[in-house]
Coordinates of N, CA and C in Angstrom, one line a residue:
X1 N -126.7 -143.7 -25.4 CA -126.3 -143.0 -26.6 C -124.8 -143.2 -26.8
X2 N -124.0 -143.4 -27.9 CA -122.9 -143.8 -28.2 C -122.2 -142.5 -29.4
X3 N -121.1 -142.0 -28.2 CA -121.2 -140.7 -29.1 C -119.4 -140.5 -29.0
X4 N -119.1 -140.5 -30.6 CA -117.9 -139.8 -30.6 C -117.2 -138.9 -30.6
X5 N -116.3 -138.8 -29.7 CA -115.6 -137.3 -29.2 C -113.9 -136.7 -29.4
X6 N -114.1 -136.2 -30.5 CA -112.6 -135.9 -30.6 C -112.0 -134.7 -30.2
X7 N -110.9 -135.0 -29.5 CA -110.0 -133.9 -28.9 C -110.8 -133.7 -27.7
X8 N -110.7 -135.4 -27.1 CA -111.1 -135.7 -26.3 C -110.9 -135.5 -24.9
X9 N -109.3 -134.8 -24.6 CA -108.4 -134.5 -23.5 C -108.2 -133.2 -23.3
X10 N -109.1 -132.2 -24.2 CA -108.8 -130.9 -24.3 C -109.5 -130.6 -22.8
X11 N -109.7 -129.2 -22.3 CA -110.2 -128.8 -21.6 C -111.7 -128.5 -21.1
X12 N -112.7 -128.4 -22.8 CA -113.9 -128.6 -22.6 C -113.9 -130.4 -23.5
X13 N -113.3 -131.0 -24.1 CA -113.5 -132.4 -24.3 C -113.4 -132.9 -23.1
X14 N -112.4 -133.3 -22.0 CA -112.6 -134.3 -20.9 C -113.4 -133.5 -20.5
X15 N -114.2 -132.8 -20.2 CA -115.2 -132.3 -19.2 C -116.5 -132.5 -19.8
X16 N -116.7 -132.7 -21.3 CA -118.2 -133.6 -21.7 C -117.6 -134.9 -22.0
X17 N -116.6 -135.5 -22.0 CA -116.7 -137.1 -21.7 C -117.3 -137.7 -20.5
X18 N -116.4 -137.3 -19.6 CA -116.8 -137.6 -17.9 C -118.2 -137.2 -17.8
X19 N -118.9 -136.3 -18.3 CA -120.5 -135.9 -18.5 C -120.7 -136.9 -18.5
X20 N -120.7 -137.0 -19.8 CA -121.7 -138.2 -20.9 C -121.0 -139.7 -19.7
X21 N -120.1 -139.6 -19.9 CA -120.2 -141.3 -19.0 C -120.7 -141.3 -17.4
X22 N -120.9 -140.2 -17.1 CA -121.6 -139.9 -15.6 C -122.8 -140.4 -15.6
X23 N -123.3 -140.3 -16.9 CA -124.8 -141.0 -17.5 C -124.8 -142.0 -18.2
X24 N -124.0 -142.8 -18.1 CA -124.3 -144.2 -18.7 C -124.0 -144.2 -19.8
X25 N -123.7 -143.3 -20.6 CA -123.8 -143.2 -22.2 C -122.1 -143.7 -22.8
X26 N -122.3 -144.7 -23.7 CA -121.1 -144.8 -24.3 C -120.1 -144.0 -25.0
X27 N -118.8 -143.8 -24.7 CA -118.5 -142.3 -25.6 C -116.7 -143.7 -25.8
X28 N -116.4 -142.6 -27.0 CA -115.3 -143.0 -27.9 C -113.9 -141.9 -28.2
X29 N -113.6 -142.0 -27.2 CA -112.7 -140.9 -27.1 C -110.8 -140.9 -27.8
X30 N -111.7 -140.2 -28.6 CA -110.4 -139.9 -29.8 C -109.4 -138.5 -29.8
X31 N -108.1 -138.4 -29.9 CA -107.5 -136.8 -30.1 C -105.6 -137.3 -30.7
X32 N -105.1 -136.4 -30.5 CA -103.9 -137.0 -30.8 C -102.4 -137.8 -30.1
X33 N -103.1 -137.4 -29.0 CA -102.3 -138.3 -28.1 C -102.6 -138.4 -26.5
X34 N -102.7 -139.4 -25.4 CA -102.7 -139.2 -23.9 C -102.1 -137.8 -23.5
X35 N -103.1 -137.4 -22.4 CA -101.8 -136.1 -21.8 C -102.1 -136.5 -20.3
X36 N -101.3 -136.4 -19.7 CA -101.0 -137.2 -18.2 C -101.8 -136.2 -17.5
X37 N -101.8 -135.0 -17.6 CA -103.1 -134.3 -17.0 C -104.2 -134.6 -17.3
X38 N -105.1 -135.0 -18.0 CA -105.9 -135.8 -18.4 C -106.6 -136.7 -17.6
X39 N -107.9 -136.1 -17.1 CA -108.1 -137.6 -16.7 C -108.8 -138.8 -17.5
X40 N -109.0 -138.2 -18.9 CA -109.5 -139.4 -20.0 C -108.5 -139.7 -20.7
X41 N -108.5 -141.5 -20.9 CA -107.6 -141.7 -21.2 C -108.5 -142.2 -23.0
X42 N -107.5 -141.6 -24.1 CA -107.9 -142.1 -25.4 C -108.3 -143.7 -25.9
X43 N -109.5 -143.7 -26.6 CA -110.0 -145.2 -26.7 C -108.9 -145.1 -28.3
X44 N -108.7 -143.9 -29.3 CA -107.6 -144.4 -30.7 C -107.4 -142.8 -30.0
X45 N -105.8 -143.3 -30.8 CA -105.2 -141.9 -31.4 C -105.2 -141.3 -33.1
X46 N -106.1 -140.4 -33.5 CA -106.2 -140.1 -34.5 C -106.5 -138.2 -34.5
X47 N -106.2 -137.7 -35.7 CA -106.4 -136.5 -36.4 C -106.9 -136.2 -37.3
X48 N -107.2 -134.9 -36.6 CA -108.9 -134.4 -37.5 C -108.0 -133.8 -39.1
X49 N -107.1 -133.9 -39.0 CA -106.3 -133.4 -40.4 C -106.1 -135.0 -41.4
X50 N -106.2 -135.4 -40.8 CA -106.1 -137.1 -41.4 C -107.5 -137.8 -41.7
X51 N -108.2 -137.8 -42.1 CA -109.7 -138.6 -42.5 C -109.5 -139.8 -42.4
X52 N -108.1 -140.3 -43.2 CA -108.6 -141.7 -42.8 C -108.1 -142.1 -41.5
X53 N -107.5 -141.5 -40.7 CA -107.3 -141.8 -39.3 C -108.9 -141.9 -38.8
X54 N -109.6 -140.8 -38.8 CA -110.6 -140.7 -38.5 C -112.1 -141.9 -38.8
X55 N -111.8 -142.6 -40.0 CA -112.2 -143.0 -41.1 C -112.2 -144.5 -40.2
X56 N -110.7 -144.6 -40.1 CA -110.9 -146.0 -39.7 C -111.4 -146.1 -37.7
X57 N -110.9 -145.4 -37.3 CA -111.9 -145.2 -35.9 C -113.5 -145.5 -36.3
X58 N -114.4 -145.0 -37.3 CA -115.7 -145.1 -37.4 C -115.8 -146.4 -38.1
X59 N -115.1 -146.8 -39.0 CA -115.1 -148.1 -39.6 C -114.9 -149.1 -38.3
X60 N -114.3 -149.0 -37.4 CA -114.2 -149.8 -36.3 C -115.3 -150.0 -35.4
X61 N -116.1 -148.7 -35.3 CA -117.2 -148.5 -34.1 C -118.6 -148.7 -35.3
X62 N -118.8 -149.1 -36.7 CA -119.6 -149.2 -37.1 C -120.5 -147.8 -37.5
X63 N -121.3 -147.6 -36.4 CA -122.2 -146.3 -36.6 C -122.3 -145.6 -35.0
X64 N -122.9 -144.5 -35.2 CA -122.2 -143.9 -33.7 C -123.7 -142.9 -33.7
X65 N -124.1 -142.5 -32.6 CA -125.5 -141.9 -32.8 C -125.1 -140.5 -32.2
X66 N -123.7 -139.7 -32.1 CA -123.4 -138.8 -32.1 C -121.9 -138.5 -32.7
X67 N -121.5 -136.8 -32.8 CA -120.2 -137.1 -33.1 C -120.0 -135.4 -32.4
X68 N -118.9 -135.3 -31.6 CA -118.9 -134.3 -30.9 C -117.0 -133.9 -31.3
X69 N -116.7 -132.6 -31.8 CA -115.3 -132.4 -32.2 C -114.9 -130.9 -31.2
X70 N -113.6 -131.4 -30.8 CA -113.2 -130.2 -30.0 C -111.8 -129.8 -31.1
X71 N -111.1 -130.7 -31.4 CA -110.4 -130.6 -32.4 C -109.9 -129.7 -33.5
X72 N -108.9 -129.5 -34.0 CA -108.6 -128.6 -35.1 C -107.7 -127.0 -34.1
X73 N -106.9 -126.7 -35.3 CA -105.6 -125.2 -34.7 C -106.5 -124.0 -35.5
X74 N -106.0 -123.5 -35.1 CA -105.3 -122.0 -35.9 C -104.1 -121.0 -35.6
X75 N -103.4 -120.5 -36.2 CA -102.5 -119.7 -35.7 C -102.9 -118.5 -35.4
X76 N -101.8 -118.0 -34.2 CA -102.7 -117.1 -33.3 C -101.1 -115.7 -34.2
X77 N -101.2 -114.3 -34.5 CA -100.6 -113.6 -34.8 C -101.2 -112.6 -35.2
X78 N -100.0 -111.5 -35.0 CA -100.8 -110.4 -35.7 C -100.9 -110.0 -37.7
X79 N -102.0 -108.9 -37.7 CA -102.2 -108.8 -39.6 C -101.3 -108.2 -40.2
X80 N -100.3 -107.3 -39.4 CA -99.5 -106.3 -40.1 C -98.1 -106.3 -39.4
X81 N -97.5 -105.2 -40.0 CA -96.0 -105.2 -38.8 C -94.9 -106.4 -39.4
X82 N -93.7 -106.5 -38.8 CA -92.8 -107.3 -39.1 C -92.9 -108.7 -38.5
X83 N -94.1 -108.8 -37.7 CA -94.3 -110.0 -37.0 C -95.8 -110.4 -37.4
X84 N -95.9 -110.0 -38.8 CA -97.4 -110.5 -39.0 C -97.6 -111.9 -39.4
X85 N -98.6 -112.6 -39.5 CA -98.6 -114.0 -39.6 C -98.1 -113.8 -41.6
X86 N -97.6 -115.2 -42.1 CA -97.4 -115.1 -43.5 C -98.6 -116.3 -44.1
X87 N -98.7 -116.0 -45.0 CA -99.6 -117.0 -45.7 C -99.7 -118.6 -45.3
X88 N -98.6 -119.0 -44.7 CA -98.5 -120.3 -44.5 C -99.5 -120.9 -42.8
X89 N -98.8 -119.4 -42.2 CA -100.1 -119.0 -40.7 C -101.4 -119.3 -41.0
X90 N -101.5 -118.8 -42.2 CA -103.1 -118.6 -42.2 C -103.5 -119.8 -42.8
X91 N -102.8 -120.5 -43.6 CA -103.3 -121.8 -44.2 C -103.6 -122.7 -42.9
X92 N -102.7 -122.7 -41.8 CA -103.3 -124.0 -40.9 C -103.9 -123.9 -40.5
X93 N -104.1 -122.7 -39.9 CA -105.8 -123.3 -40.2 C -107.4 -123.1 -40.6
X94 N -106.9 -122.7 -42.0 CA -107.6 -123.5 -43.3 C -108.2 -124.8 -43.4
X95 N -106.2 -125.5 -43.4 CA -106.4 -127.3 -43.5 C -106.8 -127.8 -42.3
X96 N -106.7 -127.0 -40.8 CA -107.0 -127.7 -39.8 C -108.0 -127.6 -39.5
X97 N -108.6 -126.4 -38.7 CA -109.5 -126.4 -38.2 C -110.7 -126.2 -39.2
X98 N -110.9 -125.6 -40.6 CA -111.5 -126.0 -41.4 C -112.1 -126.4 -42.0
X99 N -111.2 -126.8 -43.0 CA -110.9 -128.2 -43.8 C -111.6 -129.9 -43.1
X100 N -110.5 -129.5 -41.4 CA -110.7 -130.4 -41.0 C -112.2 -130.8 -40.4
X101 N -112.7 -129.7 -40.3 CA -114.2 -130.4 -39.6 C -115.4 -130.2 -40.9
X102 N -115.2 -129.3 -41.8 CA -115.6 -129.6 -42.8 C -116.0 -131.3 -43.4
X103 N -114.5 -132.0 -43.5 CA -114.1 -133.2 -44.3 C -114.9 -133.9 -42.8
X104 N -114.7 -134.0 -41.6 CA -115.4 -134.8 -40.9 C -116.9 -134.9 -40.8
X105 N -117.8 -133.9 -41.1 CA -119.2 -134.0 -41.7 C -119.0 -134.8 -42.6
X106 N -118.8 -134.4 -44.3 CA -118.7 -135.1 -44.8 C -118.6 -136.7 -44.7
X107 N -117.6 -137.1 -43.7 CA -117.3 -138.6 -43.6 C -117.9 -139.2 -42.7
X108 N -118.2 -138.0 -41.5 CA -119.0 -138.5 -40.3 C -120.9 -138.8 -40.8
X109 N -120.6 -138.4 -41.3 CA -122.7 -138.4 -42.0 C -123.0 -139.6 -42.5
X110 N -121.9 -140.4 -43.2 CA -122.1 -142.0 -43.5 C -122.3 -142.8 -42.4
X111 N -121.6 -142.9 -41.1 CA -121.6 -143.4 -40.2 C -122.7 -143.0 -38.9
X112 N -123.2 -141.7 -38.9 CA -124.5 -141.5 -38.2 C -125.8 -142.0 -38.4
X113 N -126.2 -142.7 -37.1 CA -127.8 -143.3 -36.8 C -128.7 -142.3 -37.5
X114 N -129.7 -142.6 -37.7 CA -130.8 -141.4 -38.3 C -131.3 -140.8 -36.9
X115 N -131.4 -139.5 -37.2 CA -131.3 -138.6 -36.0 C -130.4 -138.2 -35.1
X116 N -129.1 -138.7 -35.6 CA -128.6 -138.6 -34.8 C -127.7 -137.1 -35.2
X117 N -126.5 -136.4 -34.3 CA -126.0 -134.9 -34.9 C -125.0 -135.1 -34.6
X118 N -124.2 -134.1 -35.1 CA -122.6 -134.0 -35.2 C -122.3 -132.4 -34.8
X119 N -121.9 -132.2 -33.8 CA -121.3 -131.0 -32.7 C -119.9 -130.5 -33.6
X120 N -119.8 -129.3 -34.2 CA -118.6 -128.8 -34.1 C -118.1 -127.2 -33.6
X121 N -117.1 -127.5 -33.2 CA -116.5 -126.1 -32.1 C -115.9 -125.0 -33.0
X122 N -116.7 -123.8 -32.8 CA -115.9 -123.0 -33.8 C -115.4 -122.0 -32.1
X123 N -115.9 -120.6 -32.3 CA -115.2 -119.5 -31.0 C -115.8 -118.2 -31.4
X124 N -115.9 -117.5 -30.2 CA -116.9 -116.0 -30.4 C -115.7 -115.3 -31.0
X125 N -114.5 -115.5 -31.8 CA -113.7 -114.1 -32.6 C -114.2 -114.5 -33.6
X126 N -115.3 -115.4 -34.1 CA -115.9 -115.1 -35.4 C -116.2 -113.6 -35.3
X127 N -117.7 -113.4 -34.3 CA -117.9 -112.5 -34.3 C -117.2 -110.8 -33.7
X128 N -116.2 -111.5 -32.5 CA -115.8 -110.5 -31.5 C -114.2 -110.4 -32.1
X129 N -113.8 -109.2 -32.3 CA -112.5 -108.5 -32.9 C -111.6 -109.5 -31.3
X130 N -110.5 -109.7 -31.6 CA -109.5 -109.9 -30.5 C -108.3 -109.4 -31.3
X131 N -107.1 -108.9 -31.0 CA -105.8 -109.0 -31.7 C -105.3 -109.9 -31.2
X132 N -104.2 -110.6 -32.6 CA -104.0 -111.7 -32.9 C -105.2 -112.7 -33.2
X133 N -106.2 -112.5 -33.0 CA -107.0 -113.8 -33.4 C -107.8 -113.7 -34.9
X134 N -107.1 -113.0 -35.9 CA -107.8 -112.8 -36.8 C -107.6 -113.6 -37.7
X135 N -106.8 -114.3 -37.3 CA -106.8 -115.8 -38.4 C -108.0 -117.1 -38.2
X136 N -108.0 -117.5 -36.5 CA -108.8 -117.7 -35.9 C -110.7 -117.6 -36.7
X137 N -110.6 -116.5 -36.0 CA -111.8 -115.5 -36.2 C -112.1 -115.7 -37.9
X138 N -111.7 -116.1 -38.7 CA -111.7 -115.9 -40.0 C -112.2 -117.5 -40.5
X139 N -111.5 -118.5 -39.7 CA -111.8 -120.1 -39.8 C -113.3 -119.8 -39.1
X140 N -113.9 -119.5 -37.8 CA -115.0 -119.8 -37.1 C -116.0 -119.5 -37.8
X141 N -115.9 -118.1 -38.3 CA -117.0 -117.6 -39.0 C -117.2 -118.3 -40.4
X142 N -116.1 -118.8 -40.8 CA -116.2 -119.5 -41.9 C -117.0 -121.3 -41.9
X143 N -116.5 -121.8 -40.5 CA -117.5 -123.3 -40.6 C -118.7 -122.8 -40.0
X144 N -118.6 -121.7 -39.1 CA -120.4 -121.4 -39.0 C -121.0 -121.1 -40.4
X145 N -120.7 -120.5 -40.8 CA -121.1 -120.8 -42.3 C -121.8 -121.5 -43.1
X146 N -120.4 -122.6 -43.0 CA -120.5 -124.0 -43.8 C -121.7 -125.0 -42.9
X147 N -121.9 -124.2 -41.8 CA -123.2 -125.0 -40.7 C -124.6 -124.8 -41.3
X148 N -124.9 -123.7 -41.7 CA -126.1 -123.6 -41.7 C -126.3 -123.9 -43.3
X149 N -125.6 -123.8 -44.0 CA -126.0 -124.2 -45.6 C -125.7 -125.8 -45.7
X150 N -124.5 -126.2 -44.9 CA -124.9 -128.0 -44.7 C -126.3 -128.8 -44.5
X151 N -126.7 -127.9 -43.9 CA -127.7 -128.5 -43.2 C -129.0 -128.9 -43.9
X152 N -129.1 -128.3 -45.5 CA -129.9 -128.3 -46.1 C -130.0 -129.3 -47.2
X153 N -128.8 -130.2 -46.9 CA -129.0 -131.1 -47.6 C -128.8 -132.3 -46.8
X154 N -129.2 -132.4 -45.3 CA -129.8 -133.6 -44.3 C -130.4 -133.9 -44.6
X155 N -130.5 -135.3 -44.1 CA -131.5 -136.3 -44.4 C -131.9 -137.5 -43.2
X156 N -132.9 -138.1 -42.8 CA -133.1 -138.9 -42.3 C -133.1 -138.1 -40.7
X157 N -133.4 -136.7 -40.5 CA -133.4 -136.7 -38.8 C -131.6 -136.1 -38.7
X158 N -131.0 -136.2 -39.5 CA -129.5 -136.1 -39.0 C -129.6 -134.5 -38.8
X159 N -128.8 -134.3 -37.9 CA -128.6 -132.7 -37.2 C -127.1 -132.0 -37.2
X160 N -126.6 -131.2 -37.6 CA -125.2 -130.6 -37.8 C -125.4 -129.2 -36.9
X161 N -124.7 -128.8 -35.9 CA -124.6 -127.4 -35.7 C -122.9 -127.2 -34.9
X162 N -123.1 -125.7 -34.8 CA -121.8 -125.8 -34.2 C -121.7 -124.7 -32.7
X163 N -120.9 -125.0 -32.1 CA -120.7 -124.3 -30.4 C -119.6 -123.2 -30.7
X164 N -119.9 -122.3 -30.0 CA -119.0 -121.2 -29.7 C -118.6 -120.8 -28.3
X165 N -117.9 -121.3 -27.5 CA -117.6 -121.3 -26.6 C -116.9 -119.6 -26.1
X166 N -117.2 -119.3 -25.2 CA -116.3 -118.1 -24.7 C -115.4 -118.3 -24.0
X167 N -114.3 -117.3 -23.0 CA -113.7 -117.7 -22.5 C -113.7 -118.5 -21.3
X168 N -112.8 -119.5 -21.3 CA -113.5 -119.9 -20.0 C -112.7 -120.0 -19.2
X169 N -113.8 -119.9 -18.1 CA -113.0 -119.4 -16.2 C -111.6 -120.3 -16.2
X170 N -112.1 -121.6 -15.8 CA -110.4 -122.4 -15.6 C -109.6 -122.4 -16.7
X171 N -109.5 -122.1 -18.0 CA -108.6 -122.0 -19.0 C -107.4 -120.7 -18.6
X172 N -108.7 -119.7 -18.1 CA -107.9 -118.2 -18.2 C -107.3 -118.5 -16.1
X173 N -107.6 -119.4 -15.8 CA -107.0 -119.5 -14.1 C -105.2 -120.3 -14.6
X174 N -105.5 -121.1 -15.4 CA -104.1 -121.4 -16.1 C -103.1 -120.1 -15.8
X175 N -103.4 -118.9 -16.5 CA -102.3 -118.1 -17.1 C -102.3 -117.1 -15.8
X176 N -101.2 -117.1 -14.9 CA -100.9 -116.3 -13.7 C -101.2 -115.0 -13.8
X177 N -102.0 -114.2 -13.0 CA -102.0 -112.9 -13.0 C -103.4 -112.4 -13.8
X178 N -103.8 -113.4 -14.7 CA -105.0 -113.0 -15.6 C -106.5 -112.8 -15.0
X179 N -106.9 -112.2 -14.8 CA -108.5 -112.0 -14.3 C -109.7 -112.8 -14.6
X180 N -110.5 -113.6 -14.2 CA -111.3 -113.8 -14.4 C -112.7 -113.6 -14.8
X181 N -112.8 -112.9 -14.3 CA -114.3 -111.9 -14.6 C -114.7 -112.1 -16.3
X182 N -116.3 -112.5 -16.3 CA -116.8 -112.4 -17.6 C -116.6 -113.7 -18.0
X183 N -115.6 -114.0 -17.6 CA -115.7 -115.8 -18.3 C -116.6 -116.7 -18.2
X184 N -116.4 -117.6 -18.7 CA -118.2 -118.5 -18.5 C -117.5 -119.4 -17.4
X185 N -118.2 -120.2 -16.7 CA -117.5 -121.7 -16.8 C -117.9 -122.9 -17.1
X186 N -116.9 -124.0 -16.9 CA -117.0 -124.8 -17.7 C -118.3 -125.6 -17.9
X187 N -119.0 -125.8 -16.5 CA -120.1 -126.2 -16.7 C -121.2 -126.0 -17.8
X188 N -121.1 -124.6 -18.1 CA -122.1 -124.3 -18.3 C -121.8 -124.5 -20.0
X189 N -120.5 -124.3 -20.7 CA -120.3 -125.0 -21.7 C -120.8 -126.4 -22.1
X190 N -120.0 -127.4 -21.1 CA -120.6 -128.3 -21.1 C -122.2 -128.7 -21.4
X191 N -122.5 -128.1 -20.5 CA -124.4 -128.3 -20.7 C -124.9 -127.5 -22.0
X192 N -124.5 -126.6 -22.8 CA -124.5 -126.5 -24.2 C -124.1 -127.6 -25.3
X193 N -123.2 -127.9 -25.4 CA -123.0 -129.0 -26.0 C -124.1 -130.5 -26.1
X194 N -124.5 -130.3 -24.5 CA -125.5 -131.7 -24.2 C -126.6 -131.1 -25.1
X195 N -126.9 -129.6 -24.6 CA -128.4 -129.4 -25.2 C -128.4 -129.7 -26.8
X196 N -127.8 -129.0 -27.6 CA -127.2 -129.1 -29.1 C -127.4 -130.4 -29.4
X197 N -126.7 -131.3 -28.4 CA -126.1 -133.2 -29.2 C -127.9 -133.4 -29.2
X198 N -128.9 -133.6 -28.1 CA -130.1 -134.0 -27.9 C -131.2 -133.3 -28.5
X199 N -131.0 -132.5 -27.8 CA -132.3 -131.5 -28.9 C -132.7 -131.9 -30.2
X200 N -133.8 -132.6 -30.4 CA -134.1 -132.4 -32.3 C -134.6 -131.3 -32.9
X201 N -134.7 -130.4 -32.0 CA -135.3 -129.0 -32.5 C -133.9 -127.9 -33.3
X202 N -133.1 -128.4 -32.3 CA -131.7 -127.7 -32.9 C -131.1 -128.2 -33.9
X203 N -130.9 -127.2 -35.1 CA -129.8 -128.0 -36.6 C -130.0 -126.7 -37.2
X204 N -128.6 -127.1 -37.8 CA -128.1 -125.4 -38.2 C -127.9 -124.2 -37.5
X205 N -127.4 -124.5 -36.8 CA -127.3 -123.8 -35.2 C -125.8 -123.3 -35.0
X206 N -125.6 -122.0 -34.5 CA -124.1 -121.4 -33.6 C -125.0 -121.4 -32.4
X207 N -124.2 -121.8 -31.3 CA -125.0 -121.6 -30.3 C -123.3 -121.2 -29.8
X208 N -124.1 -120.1 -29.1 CA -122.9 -119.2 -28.4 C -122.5 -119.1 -27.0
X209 N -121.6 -119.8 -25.9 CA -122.0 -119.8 -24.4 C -121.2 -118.6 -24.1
X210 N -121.7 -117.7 -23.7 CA -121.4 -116.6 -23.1 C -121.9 -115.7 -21.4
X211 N -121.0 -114.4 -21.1 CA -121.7 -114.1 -20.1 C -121.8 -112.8 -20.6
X212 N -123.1 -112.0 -19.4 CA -122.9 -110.2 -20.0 C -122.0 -109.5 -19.9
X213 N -120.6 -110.0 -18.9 CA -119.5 -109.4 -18.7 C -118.6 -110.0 -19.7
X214 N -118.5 -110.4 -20.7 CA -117.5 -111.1 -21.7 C -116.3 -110.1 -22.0
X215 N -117.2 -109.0 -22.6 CA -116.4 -108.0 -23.1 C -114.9 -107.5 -21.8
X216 N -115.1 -107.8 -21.0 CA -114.1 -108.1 -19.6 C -112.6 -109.5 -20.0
X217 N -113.9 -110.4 -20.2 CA -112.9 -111.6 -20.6 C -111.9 -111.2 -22.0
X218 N -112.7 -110.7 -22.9 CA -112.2 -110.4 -24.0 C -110.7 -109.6 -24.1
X219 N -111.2 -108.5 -23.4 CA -110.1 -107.5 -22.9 C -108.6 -108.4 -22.2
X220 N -108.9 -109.2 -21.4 CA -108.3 -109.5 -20.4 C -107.2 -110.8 -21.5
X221 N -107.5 -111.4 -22.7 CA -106.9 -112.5 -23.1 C -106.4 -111.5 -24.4
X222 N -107.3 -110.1 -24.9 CA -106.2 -109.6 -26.1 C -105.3 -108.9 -25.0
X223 N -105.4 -108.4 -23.7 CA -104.1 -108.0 -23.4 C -102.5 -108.8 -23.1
X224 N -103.0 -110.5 -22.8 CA -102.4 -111.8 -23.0 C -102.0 -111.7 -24.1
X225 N -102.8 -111.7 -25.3 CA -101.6 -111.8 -26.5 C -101.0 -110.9 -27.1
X226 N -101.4 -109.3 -26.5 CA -100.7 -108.4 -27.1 C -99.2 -108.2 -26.6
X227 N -99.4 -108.7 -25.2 CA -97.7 -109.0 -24.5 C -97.1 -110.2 -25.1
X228 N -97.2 -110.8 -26.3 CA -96.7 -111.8 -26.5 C -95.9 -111.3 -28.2
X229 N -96.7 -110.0 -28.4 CA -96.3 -109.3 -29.9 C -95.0 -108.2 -30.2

């Protein structure tokens, strides 16, 4: 399988690259720059806010029988108070995380094998309140959205869904003093993503990796960014 992966050095991107090439599968690893922590090193440097950056990566690889995106911001702030985010907060990501994987269906669907699907990352503050994340939370729920009404105008076997990842264990082991309980790990994200890319039964899909203790994790990352307000 030959599957492109952007924001490829992120924390759950190099952990389904090294997957997928554990298995033989060819992968194309795209984001915006090397990071020396990283153990994947970028095959282009391109942005999911740029199409034709993106554009011409696929015009180079021809046709790709997956497309997997970790890619895309949002600003993290709070709604009200003197420190609330302003309009310009909430546009990035709009145009990024949005916008941006919105316009990559779009461009990515020319370039996909028949049957083949395209993975995008949205986050459980769609559904789950956090403070500060309500800009966030406002983009997720909005490309899940845009996921399942996409999907109705596929063709040929092609598959569109998107992942919601919860917190995860090694992300939240980063930040000193923070608890871990309730977080998923990364494994088990990973093997979400695989099921979604393969599956032909899945399209139009949030698939959500979570644990029963979440509500733990949740507590533990809005008390992280309420000390930051």
């Amino acid at each position: 399988m030959k599957v492109l992966v952007i924001g490829a050095t992120g924390t759950i991107g190099s952990a389904l690259v090294e997957s997928l090439k554990a298995e033989g599968n060819e992968v194309i690893a795209v984001g915006r720059g090397n990071k020396p922590e990283s153990a994947v090193q970028l095959d282009y440097i391109a942005t999911l806010e740029d199409s034709a950056s993106i554009k011409a990566v696929l015009d180079a690889q021809g046709t790709v029988d997956a497309i997997v995106n970790f890619a895309g911001t949002a600003a993290v702030g709070k709604v009200l108070g003197e420190k609330a985010m302003t309009d310009d907060s909430y546009n990035t990501g709009f145009q990024s995380k949005l916008m941006g994987q919105v316009n990559l269906v779009k461009l990515g669907l020319d370039y996909l094998t028949p049957g083949g699907s395209i993975t995008l990352t949205t986050g459980e503050t769609s559904s789950t309140p956090v403070i500060g994340m309500a800009a966030a939370g406002m983009v997720n729920a909005a490309v899940d959205a845009f996921v399942k009404t996409a999907v109705l105008e596929l063709t040929d076997g092609k598959r569109l869904n998107s992942v919601s990842p919860g917190m995860i264990k090694q992300s939240l082991e980063q930040i000193p003093g923070t608890p871990t309980t309730g977080a998923v790990d990364i494994a088990e994200v990973v093997q979400a993503y695989r099921e979604v890319m393969t599956d032909s039964l899945i399209n139009g899909e949030n698939r959500v990796v979570t644990t029963a203790d979440n509500d733990v994790a949740i507590k533990a990352l809005g008390d992280v960014l309420a000390s930051m307000y």
